[in-house]
XYZ file of C-alpha atoms in Angstrom:
726
model
C -60.641 7.531 40.094
C -61.080 5.848 43.468
C -64.606 6.836 44.528
C -66.837 3.932 43.428
C -70.010 6.024 43.877
C -68.686 8.625 41.461
C -68.029 5.875 38.919
C -71.607 4.634 39.296
C -73.011 8.166 38.892
C -71.145 8.793 35.658
C -72.127 5.448 34.203
C -75.770 6.091 35.050
C -75.642 9.257 32.990
C -74.375 7.488 29.860
C -75.462 3.847 30.100
C -78.898 2.223 29.819
C -79.234 -0.354 32.608
C -80.433 -3.804 31.651
C -82.197 -4.236 35.025
C -83.681 -1.272 36.927
C -82.380 -2.332 40.308
C -78.962 -3.536 39.090
C -75.877 -1.341 39.315
C -72.961 -2.371 37.114
C -69.627 -1.216 38.489
C -66.764 -1.642 36.009
C -63.372 -2.751 37.085
C -61.007 0.132 37.741
C -58.603 0.631 34.796
C -54.940 0.347 35.534
C -53.038 3.567 35.161
C -51.227 3.687 31.812
C -47.514 4.138 32.248
C -45.454 5.240 29.252
C -41.800 4.446 29.519
C -39.458 6.552 27.400
C -36.602 4.587 25.852
C -33.154 5.607 27.009
C -31.053 6.951 24.109
C -27.683 5.347 23.396
C -24.761 7.600 24.370
C -24.004 8.316 20.697
C -27.499 9.739 20.187
C -27.429 11.849 23.351
C -23.984 13.203 22.494
C -24.984 14.001 18.919
C -28.057 15.853 20.218
C -25.887 18.110 22.382
C -23.397 18.776 19.571
C -26.092 19.583 17.015
C -28.027 21.816 19.363
C -24.888 23.884 19.842
C -23.890 23.737 16.173
C -27.230 25.143 15.028
C -27.214 28.028 17.495
C -23.592 28.895 16.657
C -24.291 28.916 12.913
C -27.526 30.921 12.950
C -26.311 33.251 15.707
C -28.924 32.665 18.403
C -28.649 32.930 22.178
C -29.147 29.727 24.128
C -31.504 31.751 26.343
C -33.895 32.757 23.545
C -34.568 29.624 21.518
C -37.194 27.088 22.549
C -36.446 23.410 21.886
C -39.140 20.908 20.943
C -39.183 17.524 22.747
C -36.564 15.017 21.652
C -37.973 12.168 19.523
C -36.495 8.700 20.060
C -36.393 7.750 16.379
C -33.496 5.378 17.094
C -36.059 2.806 18.250
C -37.768 2.566 14.861
C -34.596 3.169 12.853
C -32.481 0.549 14.645
C -29.647 -0.257 14.142
C -29.131 3.338 12.932
C -28.388 5.748 15.784
C -30.882 8.491 15.009
C -32.709 11.261 16.827
C -34.957 14.195 16.047
C -35.699 17.561 17.645
C -36.595 21.102 16.657
C -35.680 24.703 17.452
C -38.125 27.616 17.379
C -36.237 30.660 16.024
C -39.071 33.146 16.294
C -41.108 34.426 13.369
C -40.654 34.938 9.616
C -36.976 34.308 8.742
C -35.741 34.058 12.339
C -36.387 37.013 14.634
C -34.460 35.250 17.414
C -31.244 34.747 15.447
C -28.702 36.881 13.613
C -28.704 34.877 10.371
C -31.676 35.122 8.031
C -33.071 31.612 7.596
C -33.497 31.021 3.841
C -36.848 30.266 2.254
C -35.549 28.724 -0.982
C -34.489 25.093 -1.252
C -30.971 25.903 -2.439
C -30.288 28.259 0.466
C -31.657 25.731 2.924
C -29.396 23.041 1.481
C -26.381 25.303 1.991
C -27.448 25.924 5.588
C -27.826 22.182 6.255
C -24.301 21.711 4.910
C -22.965 24.451 7.192
C -24.620 22.938 10.281
C -23.322 19.470 9.439
C -19.787 20.791 8.929
C -19.825 22.573 12.287
C -21.076 19.446 14.060
C -18.351 17.292 12.538
C -15.711 19.920 13.289
C -16.755 19.796 16.941
C -16.301 16.021 16.788
C -12.819 16.404 15.319
C -11.857 18.850 18.072
C -12.625 16.131 20.662
C -13.998 18.587 23.218
C -14.676 17.458 26.791
C -18.323 17.097 27.825
C -18.845 18.227 31.426
C -21.883 16.872 33.238
C -23.574 17.769 36.539
C -26.917 17.217 38.238
C -29.053 19.685 40.160
C -32.627 20.729 40.878
C -34.528 23.432 39.035
C -34.159 25.685 42.091
C -30.380 25.406 41.855
C -30.470 26.154 38.133
C -32.532 29.292 38.655
C -30.442 30.521 41.582
C -27.196 29.991 39.634
C -28.159 31.031 36.105
C -31.302 33.101 36.588
C -34.243 32.096 34.397
C -32.428 29.041 33.113
C -35.408 27.017 31.926
C -34.257 27.932 28.403
C -31.902 24.946 28.544
C -34.845 22.527 28.729
C -37.186 21.421 26.000
C -40.872 22.285 26.196
C -41.838 19.093 28.058
C -39.000 19.448 30.554
C -40.083 23.022 31.295
C -43.509 21.778 32.338
C -41.955 19.245 34.695
C -39.685 21.866 36.222
C -42.660 24.012 37.171
C -43.803 21.198 39.446
C -42.265 20.498 42.824
C -38.932 18.740 42.364
C -37.824 15.784 44.440
C -34.398 14.302 45.000
C -35.182 11.618 42.422
C -36.076 14.182 39.749
C -32.787 15.991 39.423
C -31.947 17.593 36.092
C -28.893 16.262 34.326
C -27.043 19.046 32.500
C -24.139 19.060 30.034
C -21.675 21.731 28.965
C -19.372 21.728 25.932
C -16.981 24.664 25.826
C -18.023 27.413 23.379
C -20.725 25.091 22.049
C -23.741 24.386 24.275
C -25.143 24.365 27.803
C -28.181 22.119 27.896
C -30.214 19.593 29.786
C -29.799 16.011 28.615
C -32.855 14.335 27.044
C -34.738 11.858 29.262
C -32.965 12.930 32.423
C -30.478 11.283 34.732
C -30.522 7.844 33.110
C -29.332 9.053 29.702
C -25.653 8.152 29.153
C -23.317 10.665 27.539
C -19.878 10.162 26.049
C -17.073 11.918 27.944
C -15.923 13.808 24.830
C -17.201 14.756 21.391
C -14.465 12.657 19.769
C -16.272 9.483 20.834
C -18.388 10.062 17.736
C -16.900 9.560 14.288
C -19.497 11.582 12.403
C -22.943 13.144 12.386
C -25.023 13.127 9.213
C -28.236 15.075 8.671
C -31.158 13.305 7.027
C -32.216 15.961 4.541
C -33.817 13.630 1.992
C -36.464 11.430 3.614
C -40.046 12.547 4.142
C -39.568 12.535 7.925
C -36.109 14.117 7.848
C -34.820 17.645 8.358
C -37.115 20.554 7.554
C -36.979 24.346 7.669
C -39.996 26.620 7.918
C -39.252 30.284 7.242
C -40.643 33.322 5.470
C -43.770 35.443 5.485
C -45.982 32.432 4.751
C -44.591 30.345 7.632
C -46.522 30.442 10.931
C -43.193 30.481 12.752
C -39.519 30.057 11.923
C -38.503 26.569 12.933
C -35.701 24.153 12.171
C -36.356 20.444 12.664
C -33.298 18.212 12.737
C -33.223 14.469 12.010
C -29.703 13.134 12.467
C -27.730 9.917 12.188
C -24.737 9.470 14.512
C -21.809 7.102 14.164
C -19.578 6.098 17.064
C -15.788 6.226 17.046
C -14.956 2.720 18.265
C -11.286 3.465 18.883
C -12.029 6.518 21.004
C -14.763 4.692 22.875
C -12.368 1.858 23.654
C -9.909 4.333 25.159
C -12.692 5.880 27.215
C -14.641 2.711 27.997
C -14.027 2.911 31.707
C -15.620 6.346 31.856
C -18.737 5.990 29.738
C -21.844 6.052 31.885
C -19.786 6.847 34.987
C -19.714 10.623 34.432
C -15.942 10.892 34.617
C -16.349 14.450 33.366
C -18.965 15.132 36.046
C -18.716 18.288 38.123
C -19.462 18.621 41.817
C -20.642 22.193 41.241
C -22.576 23.712 38.330
C -20.680 25.284 35.449
C -19.331 28.761 36.151
C -21.951 31.168 34.706
C -19.188 33.370 33.304
C -18.367 30.592 30.822
C -21.805 31.012 29.264
C -21.568 34.707 28.374
C -20.610 34.105 24.713
C -23.359 31.501 24.295
C -25.929 33.986 25.591
C -25.180 36.525 22.864
C -27.269 36.855 19.731
C -24.412 36.618 17.255
C -22.924 34.158 14.777
C -20.207 32.231 16.603
C -19.220 29.721 13.898
C -17.072 30.599 10.870
C -19.323 28.376 8.782
C -22.186 30.766 9.487
C -20.160 33.679 8.122
C -19.207 31.556 5.099
C -22.894 30.869 4.492
C -23.676 34.591 4.446
C -20.816 35.290 2.037
C -21.831 32.444 -0.253
C -25.499 33.392 -0.529
C -26.176 37.041 0.259
C -24.226 38.676 -2.622
C -25.665 36.333 -5.221
C -29.202 36.684 -3.908
C -29.013 40.476 -4.083
C -28.488 40.271 -7.843
C -31.365 37.870 -8.512
C -34.996 38.567 -9.180
C -37.681 36.978 -7.032
C -38.281 34.369 -9.722
C -34.569 33.542 -9.936
C -34.324 33.162 -6.173
C -36.945 30.453 -6.373
C -34.961 28.670 -9.080
C -32.924 25.990 -7.329
C -29.715 26.484 -9.271
C -26.430 26.709 -7.452
C -25.476 30.396 -7.686
C -22.526 31.758 -5.756
C -20.778 35.121 -5.902
C -17.312 34.371 -7.221
C -15.886 37.794 -6.419
C -15.159 36.531 -2.913
C -11.512 35.873 -1.968
C -10.218 32.594 -3.393
C -7.441 30.284 -2.313
C -7.092 28.115 -5.416
C -6.547 30.364 -8.430
C -5.367 27.831 -10.982
C -8.572 27.945 -13.059
C -10.742 30.827 -11.862
C -9.908 33.673 -14.244
C -11.705 35.296 -17.164
C -10.506 36.756 -20.417
C -9.431 40.353 -19.866
C -10.472 41.414 -23.365
C -14.219 40.829 -22.898
C -16.564 43.773 -22.903
C -17.978 45.154 -19.667
C -21.277 43.279 -19.900
C -19.513 39.965 -20.379
C -17.207 40.777 -17.485
C -20.181 41.456 -15.231
C -21.747 38.133 -16.184
C -18.497 36.257 -15.604
C -18.392 37.443 -11.997
C -21.156 35.014 -11.057
C -20.252 31.357 -10.673
C -22.990 28.940 -11.671
C -22.404 25.225 -11.125
C -25.302 22.827 -11.572
C -25.586 19.345 -13.015
C -26.598 20.994 -16.300
C -24.715 24.290 -16.452
C -21.237 25.562 -15.579
C -20.202 29.173 -16.162
C -18.328 32.063 -14.616
C -15.187 32.117 -12.528
C -14.864 28.881 -10.628
C -13.809 29.207 -7.006
C -13.119 25.580 -6.144
C -12.602 26.136 -2.442
C -15.953 27.857 -2.239
C -17.511 25.070 -4.287
C -16.202 22.433 -1.871
C -17.673 24.375 1.053
C -21.055 24.691 -0.617
C -21.217 21.098 -1.868
C -19.983 19.703 1.447
C -17.184 17.566 0.017
C -13.563 17.521 1.224
C -10.292 18.605 -0.328
C -7.793 15.792 -0.871
C -5.229 16.377 1.859
C -1.525 15.694 1.514
C -1.788 12.894 4.086
C -4.661 11.212 2.253
C -2.852 11.497 -1.089
C 0.283 9.955 0.449
C -1.797 7.107 1.839
C -3.435 6.516 -1.546
C -0.024 6.585 -3.217
C 1.271 3.933 -0.813
C -1.693 1.680 -1.650
C -1.224 2.027 -5.427
C 2.298 3.028 -6.405
C 3.678 1.436 -3.246
C 2.216 -1.928 -4.190
C 3.799 -1.835 -7.622
C 0.558 -1.492 -9.564
C 1.602 1.743 -11.296
C 4.918 3.603 -11.499
C 3.647 6.893 -10.023
C 0.533 8.884 -9.209
C -1.398 10.178 -12.169
C -0.529 13.759 -13.079
C -4.143 14.731 -12.333
C -3.542 13.762 -8.704
C -0.016 15.170 -8.561
C -1.248 18.559 -9.825
C -4.442 18.815 -7.806
C -6.686 18.547 -10.858
C -8.632 15.817 -9.095
C -8.871 17.827 -5.913
C -11.965 16.905 -3.920
C -13.492 13.683 -2.637
C -16.151 11.932 -0.649
C -15.053 8.946 1.470
C -11.767 8.300 -0.329
C -10.284 7.429 3.061
C -12.854 4.619 3.381
C -11.848 3.309 -0.048
C -8.304 3.200 1.326
C -9.645 1.188 4.277
C -11.176 -1.298 1.825
C -7.933 -1.631 -0.114
C -5.958 -2.226 3.074
C -8.474 -4.862 4.189
C -8.513 -6.493 0.722
C -12.244 -5.830 0.383
C -13.598 -5.689 -3.183
C -14.257 -2.371 -4.920
C -15.302 -1.338 -8.419
C -15.180 1.835 -10.507
C -18.159 3.565 -12.060
C -18.072 6.441 -14.525
C -20.124 7.502 -17.524
C -20.753 9.708 -20.504
C -23.807 11.500 -21.870
C -23.536 11.104 -25.675
C -24.515 14.567 -26.921
C -22.206 14.896 -29.929
C -20.507 12.598 -32.388
C -17.035 13.839 -31.471
C -15.733 14.065 -27.924
C -13.362 16.878 -26.969
C -10.362 17.005 -24.646
C -12.502 17.951 -21.663
C -14.508 14.735 -22.075
C -11.264 12.795 -22.053
C -10.231 13.888 -18.535
C -12.395 11.529 -16.395
C -11.610 8.550 -18.628
C -7.846 9.104 -18.452
C -8.174 9.195 -14.681
C -10.394 6.114 -14.696
C -7.919 4.167 -16.833
C -5.161 4.857 -14.316
C -7.408 3.955 -11.373
C -8.426 0.685 -12.989
C -4.783 -0.265 -13.435
C -3.706 1.021 -10.023
C -6.516 -0.710 -8.122
C -6.799 -3.775 -10.399
C -10.584 -3.647 -10.219
C -13.615 -3.904 -12.520
C -15.147 -0.854 -14.190
C -18.696 -0.125 -15.363
C -19.285 2.730 -17.833
C -22.809 4.112 -18.165
C -23.824 5.693 -21.484
C -26.817 7.909 -20.707
C -28.466 8.015 -24.119
C -31.823 8.154 -22.323
C -30.842 11.324 -20.460
C -29.701 13.125 -23.598
C -32.966 12.265 -25.348
C -35.004 13.468 -22.355
C -33.140 16.773 -22.196
C -32.286 17.405 -25.857
C -34.516 15.092 -27.854
C -36.842 16.336 -30.569
C -40.111 15.218 -32.093
C -41.934 16.133 -35.274
C -45.113 14.756 -36.798
C -43.271 14.024 -40.030
C -40.166 12.269 -38.685
C -41.134 11.173 -35.165
C -38.539 11.403 -32.404
C -34.742 11.165 -32.568
C -34.038 8.646 -29.781
C -32.153 6.436 -32.257
C -29.828 9.366 -32.979
C -28.617 9.369 -29.380
C -28.284 5.588 -29.424
C -25.971 5.951 -32.424
C -23.963 8.595 -30.571
C -23.533 6.022 -27.795
C -21.820 3.715 -30.262
C -19.510 6.463 -31.568
C -18.616 7.855 -28.137
C -17.977 4.349 -26.846
C -15.203 3.976 -29.410
C -13.473 7.066 -28.012
C -13.836 5.727 -24.480
C -12.423 2.312 -25.353
C -9.503 4.050 -27.082
C -8.422 5.300 -23.635
C -6.750 1.904 -23.143
C -9.165 0.465 -20.612
C -8.776 -3.201 -19.675
C -11.225 -5.202 -21.838
C -11.327 -8.075 -19.348
C -12.397 -5.769 -16.514
C -14.642 -3.228 -18.299
C -18.376 -3.328 -19.005
C -19.823 -0.446 -21.032
C -23.603 -0.232 -21.341
C -26.380 1.855 -22.850
C -29.150 2.829 -20.441
C -31.777 2.158 -23.082
C -30.506 -1.414 -23.466
C -29.516 -2.277 -19.875
C -32.076 -0.408 -17.769
C -34.189 -3.526 -17.239
C -31.469 -5.215 -15.208
C -31.084 -2.133 -13.000
C -34.829 -1.584 -12.689
C -35.340 -3.129 -9.220
C -32.771 -0.725 -7.763
C -34.194 2.191 -9.742
C -37.610 1.484 -8.230
C -36.103 1.368 -4.736
C -34.451 4.747 -5.290
C -37.680 6.243 -6.636
C -39.431 5.017 -3.505
C -36.801 6.558 -1.210
C -36.519 10.016 -2.834
C -39.338 12.547 -3.022
C -40.152 14.678 -6.050
C -39.544 17.784 -3.924
C -36.026 16.570 -3.173
C -35.226 16.016 -6.850
C -36.743 19.351 -7.828
C -34.771 21.101 -5.096
C -31.457 19.568 -6.139
C -31.797 19.872 -9.904
C -34.132 22.844 -10.321
C -36.955 20.976 -12.074
C -40.445 22.499 -12.130
C -43.884 21.804 -13.507
C -42.648 22.372 -17.052
C -40.093 19.539 -16.831
C -41.068 16.258 -18.462
C -41.488 13.357 -16.059
C -38.462 11.609 -17.537
C -36.159 14.369 -16.315
C -37.465 13.994 -12.778
C -37.128 10.204 -12.933
C -33.646 10.138 -14.473
C -31.480 10.885 -11.390
C -32.402 7.470 -10.004
C -31.117 5.859 -13.208
C -27.749 7.574 -12.859
C -27.679 6.566 -9.190
C -28.403 2.863 -9.761
C -24.916 1.805 -11.003
C -23.552 2.969 -7.626
C -24.876 -0.284 -6.175
C -23.245 -3.622 -7.101
C -26.613 -5.399 -7.137
C -27.385 -3.499 -10.352
C -24.874 -5.876 -12.006
C -25.901 -9.417 -11.041
C -23.858 -10.956 -13.878
C -21.107 -8.387 -14.430
C -20.155 -8.179 -10.729
C -21.716 -11.478 -9.597
C -23.658 -9.349 -7.129
C -26.989 -9.469 -5.324
C -28.562 -7.418 -2.531
C -26.196 -8.992 -0.014
C -23.099 -7.797 -1.874
C -20.976 -5.278 0.013
C -18.625 -4.217 -2.801
C -17.702 -0.532 -2.494
C -18.003 1.856 -5.451
C -15.598 4.667 -6.433
C -16.741 7.280 -8.968
C -14.267 9.615 -10.731
C -16.176 12.547 -12.222
C -16.229 16.309 -12.673
C -17.553 18.096 -9.616
C -20.699 19.294 -11.414
C -21.962 15.687 -11.276
C -21.839 15.671 -7.478
C -25.547 16.581 -7.000
C -26.590 13.220 -8.465
C -24.514 11.348 -5.938
C -25.374 13.518 -2.944
C -28.915 12.331 -3.524
C -27.666 8.768 -3.958
C -25.617 8.789 -0.755
C -28.568 9.966 1.327
C -30.650 6.877 0.499
C -27.842 4.377 -0.110
C -28.261 2.524 3.188
C -31.661 1.277 1.989
C -30.149 -0.689 -0.906
C -27.244 -2.562 0.706
C -26.586 -4.943 3.599
C -25.557 -3.536 6.955
C -22.066 -4.971 6.406
C -21.327 -2.591 3.527
C -18.099 -0.723 4.429
C -19.485 2.672 3.315
C -23.084 2.112 4.339
C -23.881 1.783 0.644
C -22.612 5.258 -0.211
C -20.519 5.590 -3.363
C -17.158 7.301 -2.864
C -16.277 10.107 -5.279
C -13.185 11.722 -6.780
C -13.958 15.199 -8.164
C -12.048 16.898 -10.953
C -11.788 20.552 -11.838
C -13.214 21.732 -15.133
C -11.136 21.756 -18.301
C -11.183 25.437 -19.377
C -12.230 26.594 -22.855
C -9.722 28.178 -25.206
C -11.079 31.719 -24.879
C -10.486 31.943 -21.146
C -10.131 29.771 -18.095
C -13.707 30.189 -16.853
C -16.527 27.684 -16.843
C -15.785 24.525 -18.778
C -15.209 23.483 -22.372
C -18.356 23.007 -24.464
C -19.103 21.008 -27.604
C -21.552 23.683 -28.727
C -18.720 26.127 -29.546
C -16.232 24.407 -31.888
C -13.684 27.210 -31.431
C -13.656 26.776 -27.652
C -12.535 23.150 -27.838
C -10.065 20.758 -29.398
C -11.925 17.640 -30.535
C -10.562 14.130 -30.699
C -11.329 14.185 -34.446
C -9.326 17.364 -35.145
C -6.399 17.209 -37.560
C -2.917 18.419 -36.556
C -3.607 21.557 -38.585
C -6.922 22.145 -36.767
C -5.184 21.824 -33.420
C -2.454 24.307 -34.343
C -4.926 26.820 -35.761
C -7.223 26.708 -32.723
C -4.421 27.045 -30.189
C -2.703 29.917 -31.968
C -5.859 31.835 -32.924
C -8.152 31.304 -29.947
C -5.948 30.340 -27.003
C -6.229 33.169 -24.467
C -2.829 34.469 -23.396
C -1.597 35.603 -20.022
C 1.392 37.291 -21.637
C 2.009 41.042 -21.472
C 1.220 43.602 -24.165
C 4.857 44.227 -25.192
C 8.099 42.291 -25.206
C 9.549 44.740 -22.705
C 6.702 44.252 -20.211
C 6.782 40.487 -20.735
C 10.477 40.342 -19.848
C 9.976 42.652 -16.876
C 6.808 41.125 -15.414
C 6.470 37.705 -16.998
C 3.146 36.075 -17.919
C 0.137 35.647 -15.680
C 0.049 31.850 -15.549
C -3.280 31.814 -13.803
C -5.147 33.171 -16.845
C -2.976 31.683 -19.591
C -4.942 28.865 -21.227
C -1.933 27.278 -22.945
C -0.123 26.848 -19.633
C -3.279 25.567 -17.939
C -3.790 22.983 -20.690
C -0.192 21.845 -20.315
C -0.941 21.190 -16.642
C -3.579 18.709 -17.801
C -1.690 16.939 -20.579
C 2.082 17.396 -20.317
C 3.334 14.367 -18.385
C 6.853 15.584 -17.526
C 6.720 17.455 -14.200
C 10.195 18.907 -14.596
C 9.441 20.297 -18.041
C 6.160 21.789 -16.831
C 7.947 23.412 -13.895
C 10.546 24.857 -16.253
C 7.908 26.270 -18.616
C 6.062 27.858 -15.729
C 9.243 29.336 -14.268
C 10.496 30.792 -17.556
C 7.135 31.960 -18.883
C 6.218 33.449 -15.518
C 9.452 35.431 -15.383
C 9.747 36.343 -19.072
C 13.119 34.626 -19.496
C 14.637 31.513 -21.043
C 13.391 29.441 -23.952
C 9.723 29.733 -22.971
C 9.730 33.465 -22.257
C 6.872 34.237 -24.689
C 3.310 33.121 -25.393
C 4.294 31.901 -28.845
C 6.863 29.469 -27.445
C 4.422 28.050 -24.903
C 1.700 27.649 -27.528
C 4.128 25.811 -29.790
C 4.882 23.341 -26.983
C 1.183 22.835 -26.328
C 0.500 22.233 -30.011
C 3.135 19.473 -30.149
C 1.784 17.926 -26.946
C -1.818 17.839 -28.180
C -0.953 16.689 -31.690
C 0.850 13.715 -30.175
C -1.958 12.974 -27.694
C -4.805 13.255 -30.204
C -2.865 11.463 -32.937
C -2.193 8.415 -30.750
C -5.826 8.391 -29.633
C -7.041 8.451 -33.240
C -4.782 5.519 -34.127
C -6.265 3.420 -31.322
C -9.827 4.473 -32.161
C -9.417 3.495 -35.809
C -8.879 -0.092 -34.672
C -12.231 -0.190 -32.840
C -15.271 -1.317 -34.824
C -18.973 -1.531 -34.004
C -18.464 -5.220 -33.329
C -15.681 -4.394 -30.854
C -18.038 -2.098 -28.959
C -20.737 -4.790 -28.872
C -18.215 -7.202 -27.369
C -17.427 -4.738 -24.570
C -21.174 -4.242 -24.057
C -21.840 -7.964 -23.744
C -23.089 -8.825 -20.248
C -20.388 -11.051 -18.754
C -18.617 -11.529 -15.451
C -15.642 -9.240 -14.845
C -14.513 -11.095 -11.723
């Protein structure tokens, strides 16, 4: 306001003058100028990639969707390279897109995974980013009503008269996005998508990613909070071009290149995968079941890994119908297991041949072990998170440690329980590193404990199971000088500071969404995931690993893939518990195994609750023979003639599948598979294969029992003693 008389008039209306003839004229306020911080090139580039990834997954036209203003969260989150923005997809479950935006937490998690995979695929493809500058008039004359490419704030600015200094800076990534760049001409952009190493979505924090959809939502909106990481090697190669617009264009992008982006259709394969993974299963669920956050996938979809995804052919029709649905949660595994589909839905990665060769060179190649473990050779441990970064640590001689565990639910462990510990024993020897083993007696009491007025609770029962199960674990020939085994009930106090930090970082809604808890769950169940997460951080072991909050020791966890939900949660908050120098940003790396199938059919996983589905480590040689011969499901044919003509179906034959787990000799296994699968040679029949399995298991279990008999309660207490392993 420049008119002093107008100022006086307004003040007279609201202010009581101290002197009737005195006019008080305040000093004119300086105009407030808000300067928007300029995003780093990694943030700007990630914004463009994600904007395209979302639209390609949900099947929306770039001309229909309105974008909310970009939020410069990288300022507060420094040194993390973060950003936040939203997309308005219409009403209800997305009237402006082809894909139906899910209302339930599980469906939304799958959609976040799909978007993140598309974004990182675009990074891997190293697509060129073309940039040009023009006025709003040029945009409209070239592309028609092109204000769709701007966010809501930019649209307002474009309606005003443009000057030469207010040009719009635009970017185009082939088959991905055509968009204005946040904060205008001064925002730097990388010359290609490969200048980023990864994009991660923040789906866990209170201010992270959100989806609003459904009849109760005012509008359908996706809000994205992301964390970008730069690819230093690629940036170094392109350093002369960053900020200089080496991919700049003298003329705007040819409008014909935008035709596919203007269509309302799903353009990313990951979007189609999402529909296949959710729609069939959802059709078979009631409304109440859809709200239950269990991981349900239709397993009748085409599969690529058929080693352990078959069901017994002699079940009745009702059982067959039930077996067609794969259920994999942290607490339940059933149905046909499609491991490729599971990897897609969980967001992990298959272990590639190149990565396995690299890992072999760093273990076998260094003379630590004679060869890769059969579980790795045969793709039984098949999936991973950040194993390549563990390889980086090994190559750089940075310290790592192993973490695995056991929930003591029965006095006798079975062969399925043995799998992760056999793998862990090999890893400990191959990597020459310390190992911590968590015994979750607290978890088993929280989930299976009982109370009566007469006898009280049975917590001590699970503590005793910890002692008995520990003997089986120690009998796996772990290194006593490098192994610390602990009971949660006894050791939780030392881990408590980290447990509290995890509780603070993770919301109850997040835990309920991941694990399916509800108002009927006791508070211990909701609190427990943080306890299982805590050993992922070296500072939880100040004596055992000589660690504090400044320790940057990386953690590798071998486990069955159904335990992955615990560590997805852990990885999302890990950066808050470690120093910035941590090679994985605090995230634990994981090696996932397939499930060990029960005797009656290679579906789901072996269970202690059905003694005839499992071979226990306490079974006698006679028990083993009886169970294999009576209950082992056969893939052989109905008659000798058919068997010799067609051979056995190895994919459904439990005896052959079990030999894949426990028969060490690769050549013998190959011979059995060849002869049994063709109905010829020594192993032409089911009986011959079962006999070989019986001998294999009798030898394995017998040797284990001999070692276990040498382990006393005092031996276990020695391994549980808190001492330095370094």
